[in-house]
Amino acid sequence: MRKKLLSIVLISLLLLLAACGSQSSSNSESSGDSKNVIKVGLSVPLSGAAANWGITSEWAAKQAANKINEQGGVTVDGKKYTFQVIAYDNKYNATTGAQVAQTLINKDKVKFIAGSIGSAPTLALHTLTEKAKVIHFTSAWTPDIKGKKFPYTYTTLNTPREVIEPISTYILEKDHNLKKVAVINPNDATGTDTSAVSLKVWDEKGLEIVVEDYYERGTTEFSQIVTKILSKKPDIIDLGATPPGDAGLILKALSEQGWDGVKIIGAGTSADQLIAAAGDAANNVYLGLAPDFNSKIATDVQKELAKKANQELKQTLNAISMQSYDGLMAIKAAIDKTESLDPDKLIKALQEVKVDSSYGPTAFGYKATYGIAQQMLLPITITQIQNGSPVEVKRIIPKELEEKGIK
């Protein structure tokens, strides 16, 4: 009986060790001595309506880590280091985001966050990263993580402050008869932050804001909400930070009720996902963050990654996907310049270093807006769904990038 019990215990231990080994390898993109590995964390949604953003972000970060590691890694104090990517599902909410933050900072002891998605979980993470001097790259739009008080946080995706004004200007220049706008967003930090910028821009441009409304993520029936919106007779409906799955349902409801005005998703990042969700109702929608990485104007890096992601994931990369790749490349650039892991030396380097991003050579800027160079200088893209396909109608290169002489 004792031998049988001992056998069961040994088998259980072996199974536990195998499971731990499997979990470790799923999060690892490193080689060489484990002591010479730099852990890089991700807090992203890997489930729910925004899962496409998280799944593709994790994949892109690991592609960047593989590329750097295969090229010999980075040098710190004369020693070679490689990168290990560790990703957790923040479920796009503050509660789980706080749990992920604790795990990454206190358990995994990461030195960098290459990407975080969602304002609510990012705010939870940001509280710890600034205190621990963990350098944090994010796609989150909340303004509460930027400024001179938060020198360890950097944005690797355009935010409402960079996107909404140019896209609204483009639309109003095409049609001078647009007078009323309805602004709809998810009822969370991402939605309210985006709405605040949209409302300010539309007001400054002289439009009447007839609706400011918020919905709960996970809503599947929008017909009553849409009926309420259309009763105010808007010329423009601005869906702000609404993710593709939810936006598709709203667009279908608008189409079913016969509305055919101007539709904008300023944070629209995935044209393919939107088309899949909305069908014909996606036609003519404007997107503010939906570069086509398969187009002629995409960089060779973006084309290669887009092709590989389609083959391996059966998913399309989008602007949010790419931010974690660019975050890792920024980490590499800072370490290459300093040959150090001292966070204070690294953030000083980030103020001036050139980054080989997926978009091509770039740097951090917008010091006049945020107090320090904290926002990656990226092209602003305006895309429209035309006949079931995304068409990039305008691309705007930041003037600051040209002034820095980076091409």
Tab-separated table of N, CA and C in Angstrom, residues 153-207:
chain	number	residue	atom	x	y	z
A	153	THR	N	7.525	55.878	-18.105
A	153	THR	CA	6.417	55.417	-18.948
A	153	THR	C	6.478	56.069	-20.324
A	154	TYR	N	6.305	55.244	-21.384
A	154	TYR	CA	6.394	55.725	-22.766
A	154	TYR	C	5.289	55.083	-23.606
A	155	THR	N	4.762	55.856	-24.551
A	155	THR	CA	3.683	55.365	-25.411
A	155	THR	C	4.225	55.029	-26.792
A	156	THR	N	3.910	53.824	-27.252
A	156	THR	CA	4.377	53.363	-28.560
A	156	THR	C	3.221	53.170	-29.540
A	157	LEU	N	2.161	53.944	-29.314
A	157	LEU	CA	1.011	53.967	-30.221
A	157	LEU	C	0.453	55.380	-30.188
A	158	ASN	N	0.019	55.900	-31.322
A	158	ASN	CA	-0.611	57.217	-31.323
A	158	ASN	C	-1.847	57.209	-30.424
A	159	THR	N	-2.094	58.325	-29.760
A	159	THR	CA	-3.216	58.455	-28.830
A	159	THR	C	-4.232	59.439	-29.404
A	160	PRO	N	-5.363	59.634	-28.733
A	160	PRO	CA	-6.342	60.604	-29.229
A	160	PRO	C	-5.741	61.978	-29.494
A	161	ARG	N	-4.790	62.375	-28.679
A	161	ARG	CA	-4.200	63.704	-28.850
A	161	ARG	C	-3.446	63.841	-30.167
A	162	GLU	N	-3.002	62.727	-30.704
A	162	GLU	CA	-2.322	62.754	-32.000
A	162	GLU	C	-3.272	62.456	-33.158
A	163	VAL	N	-4.328	61.682	-32.919
A	163	VAL	CA	-5.143	61.121	-34.012
A	163	VAL	C	-6.431	61.886	-34.304
A	164	ILE	N	-7.200	62.220	-33.265
A	164	ILE	CA	-8.576	62.664	-33.475
A	164	ILE	C	-8.681	63.998	-34.197
A	165	GLU	N	-7.814	64.931	-33.857
A	165	GLU	CA	-7.878	66.227	-34.543
A	165	GLU	C	-7.611	66.092	-36.042
A	166	PRO	N	-6.555	65.381	-36.479
A	166	PRO	CA	-6.317	65.244	-37.921
A	166	PRO	C	-7.450	64.535	-38.674
A	167	ILE	N	-8.028	63.488	-38.074
A	167	ILE	CA	-9.083	62.749	-38.778
A	167	ILE	C	-10.361	63.586	-38.855
A	168	SER	N	-10.663	64.353	-37.801
A	168	SER	CA	-11.851	65.205	-37.848
A	168	SER	C	-11.664	66.337	-38.862
A	169	THR	N	-10.468	66.892	-38.912
A	169	THR	CA	-10.168	67.942	-39.899
A	169	THR	C	-10.348	67.416	-41.322
A	170	TYR	N	-9.833	66.232	-41.570
A	170	TYR	CA	-9.943	65.621	-42.906
A	170	TYR	C	-11.412	65.461	-43.304
A	171	ILE	N	-12.232	64.966	-42.389
A	171	ILE	CA	-13.646	64.710	-42.689
A	171	ILE	C	-14.417	66.009	-42.903
A	172	LEU	N	-14.174	66.997	-42.053
A	172	LEU	CA	-14.904	68.265	-42.177
A	172	LEU	C	-14.492	69.044	-43.425
A	173	GLU	N	-13.262	68.864	-43.884
A	173	GLU	CA	-12.832	69.510	-45.124
A	173	GLU	C	-13.515	68.889	-46.346
A	174	LYS	N	-13.892	67.622	-46.231
A	174	LYS	CA	-14.578	66.941	-47.331
A	174	LYS	C	-16.057	67.299	-47.395
A	175	ASP	N	-16.659	67.649	-46.250
A	175	ASP	CA	-18.087	67.954	-46.208
A	175	ASP	C	-18.328	69.072	-45.201
A	176	HIS	N	-18.633	70.267	-45.706
A	176	HIS	CA	-18.836	71.431	-44.847
A	176	HIS	C	-20.251	71.491	-44.261
A	177	ASN	N	-21.103	70.528	-44.603
A	177	ASN	CA	-22.484	70.544	-44.121
A	177	ASN	C	-22.690	69.713	-42.852
A	178	LEU	N	-21.639	69.162	-42.311
A	178	LEU	CA	-21.741	68.354	-41.107
A	178	LEU	C	-21.846	69.267	-39.883
A	179	LYS	N	-22.923	69.121	-39.109
A	179	LYS	CA	-23.190	70.052	-38.010
A	179	LYS	C	-23.335	69.380	-36.639
A	180	LYS	N	-23.815	68.132	-36.619
A	180	LYS	CA	-24.115	67.473	-35.344
A	180	LYS	C	-23.346	66.156	-35.223
A	181	VAL	N	-22.874	65.865	-33.998
A	181	VAL	CA	-22.100	64.646	-33.784
A	181	VAL	C	-22.565	63.937	-32.524
A	182	ALA	N	-22.590	62.603	-32.606
A	182	ALA	CA	-22.855	61.758	-31.442
A	182	ALA	C	-21.571	60.997	-31.122
A	183	VAL	N	-21.179	60.996	-29.849
A	183	VAL	CA	-19.932	60.356	-29.422
A	183	VAL	C	-20.268	59.188	-28.494
A	184	ILE	N	-19.874	57.976	-28.902
A	184	ILE	CA	-20.196	56.755	-28.166
A	184	ILE	C	-18.899	56.026	-27.838
A	185	ASN	N	-18.768	55.565	-26.594
A	185	ASN	CA	-17.561	54.851	-26.176
A	185	ASN	C	-17.877	53.790	-25.129
A	186	PRO	N	-16.961	52.841	-24.931
A	186	PRO	CA	-17.122	51.887	-23.820
A	186	PRO	C	-17.077	52.619	-22.480
A	187	ASN	N	-17.773	52.069	-21.505
A	187	ASN	CA	-17.854	52.692	-20.183
A	187	ASN	C	-16.701	52.215	-19.303
A	188	ASP	N	-15.487	52.655	-19.643
A	188	ASP	CA	-14.312	52.347	-18.843
A	188	ASP	C	-13.294	53.464	-19.053
A	189	ALA	N	-12.112	53.308	-18.469
A	189	ALA	CA	-11.113	54.376	-18.542
A	189	ALA	C	-10.716	54.694	-19.974
A	190	THR	N	-10.553	53.663	-20.799
A	190	THR	CA	-10.192	53.890	-22.200
A	190	THR	C	-11.260	54.712	-22.903
A	191	GLY	N	-12.527	54.339	-22.672
A	191	GLY	CA	-13.628	55.036	-23.322
A	191	GLY	C	-13.781	56.476	-22.869
A	192	THR	N	-13.694	56.703	-21.564
A	192	THR	CA	-13.880	58.068	-21.069
A	192	THR	C	-12.711	58.979	-21.456
A	193	ASP	N	-11.503	58.428	-21.456
A	193	ASP	CA	-10.342	59.220	-21.877
A	193	ASP	C	-10.468	59.629	-23.347
A	194	THR	N	-10.880	58.670	-24.174
A	194	THR	CA	-11.034	58.948	-25.598
A	194	THR	C	-12.161	59.944	-25.837
A	195	SER	N	-13.259	59.759	-25.136
A	195	SER	CA	-14.404	60.644	-25.288
A	195	SER	C	-14.044	62.084	-24.932
A	196	ALA	N	-13.251	62.261	-23.881
A	196	ALA	CA	-12.874	63.616	-23.452
A	196	ALA	C	-12.149	64.363	-24.566
A	197	VAL	N	-11.256	63.669	-25.257
A	197	VAL	CA	-10.517	64.295	-26.358
A	197	VAL	C	-11.450	64.582	-27.530
A	198	SER	N	-12.288	63.599	-27.885
A	198	SER	CA	-13.219	63.773	-29.008
A	198	SER	C	-14.162	64.951	-28.777
A	199	LEU	N	-14.735	65.018	-27.585
A	199	LEU	CA	-15.686	66.092	-27.276
A	199	LEU	C	-15.021	67.463	-27.405
A	200	LYS	N	-13.789	67.564	-26.932
A	200	LYS	CA	-13.064	68.830	-27.002
A	200	LYS	C	-12.791	69.219	-28.459
A	201	VAL	N	-12.362	68.243	-29.270
A	201	VAL	CA	-12.045	68.518	-30.682
A	201	VAL	C	-13.290	68.947	-31.440
A	202	TRP	N	-14.384	68.189	-31.294
A	202	TRP	CA	-15.614	68.517	-32.032
A	202	TRP	C	-16.166	69.869	-31.598
A	203	ASP	N	-16.078	70.154	-30.308
A	203	ASP	CA	-16.564	71.446	-29.809
A	203	ASP	C	-15.740	72.599	-30.383
A	204	GLU	N	-14.430	72.434	-30.409
A	204	GLU	CA	-13.553	73.478	-30.946
A	204	GLU	C	-13.793	73.710	-32.430
A	205	LYS	N	-14.262	72.692	-33.116
A	205	LYS	CA	-14.536	72.818	-34.543
A	205	LYS	C	-15.956	73.303	-34.818
A	206	GLY	N	-16.696	73.597	-33.756
A	206	GLY	CA	-18.002	74.232	-33.906
A	206	GLY	C	-19.169	73.298	-34.114
A	207	LEU	N	-18.982	71.988	-33.906
A	207	LEU	CA	-20.099	71.055	-34.067
A	207	LEU	C	-20.934	70.971	-32.794
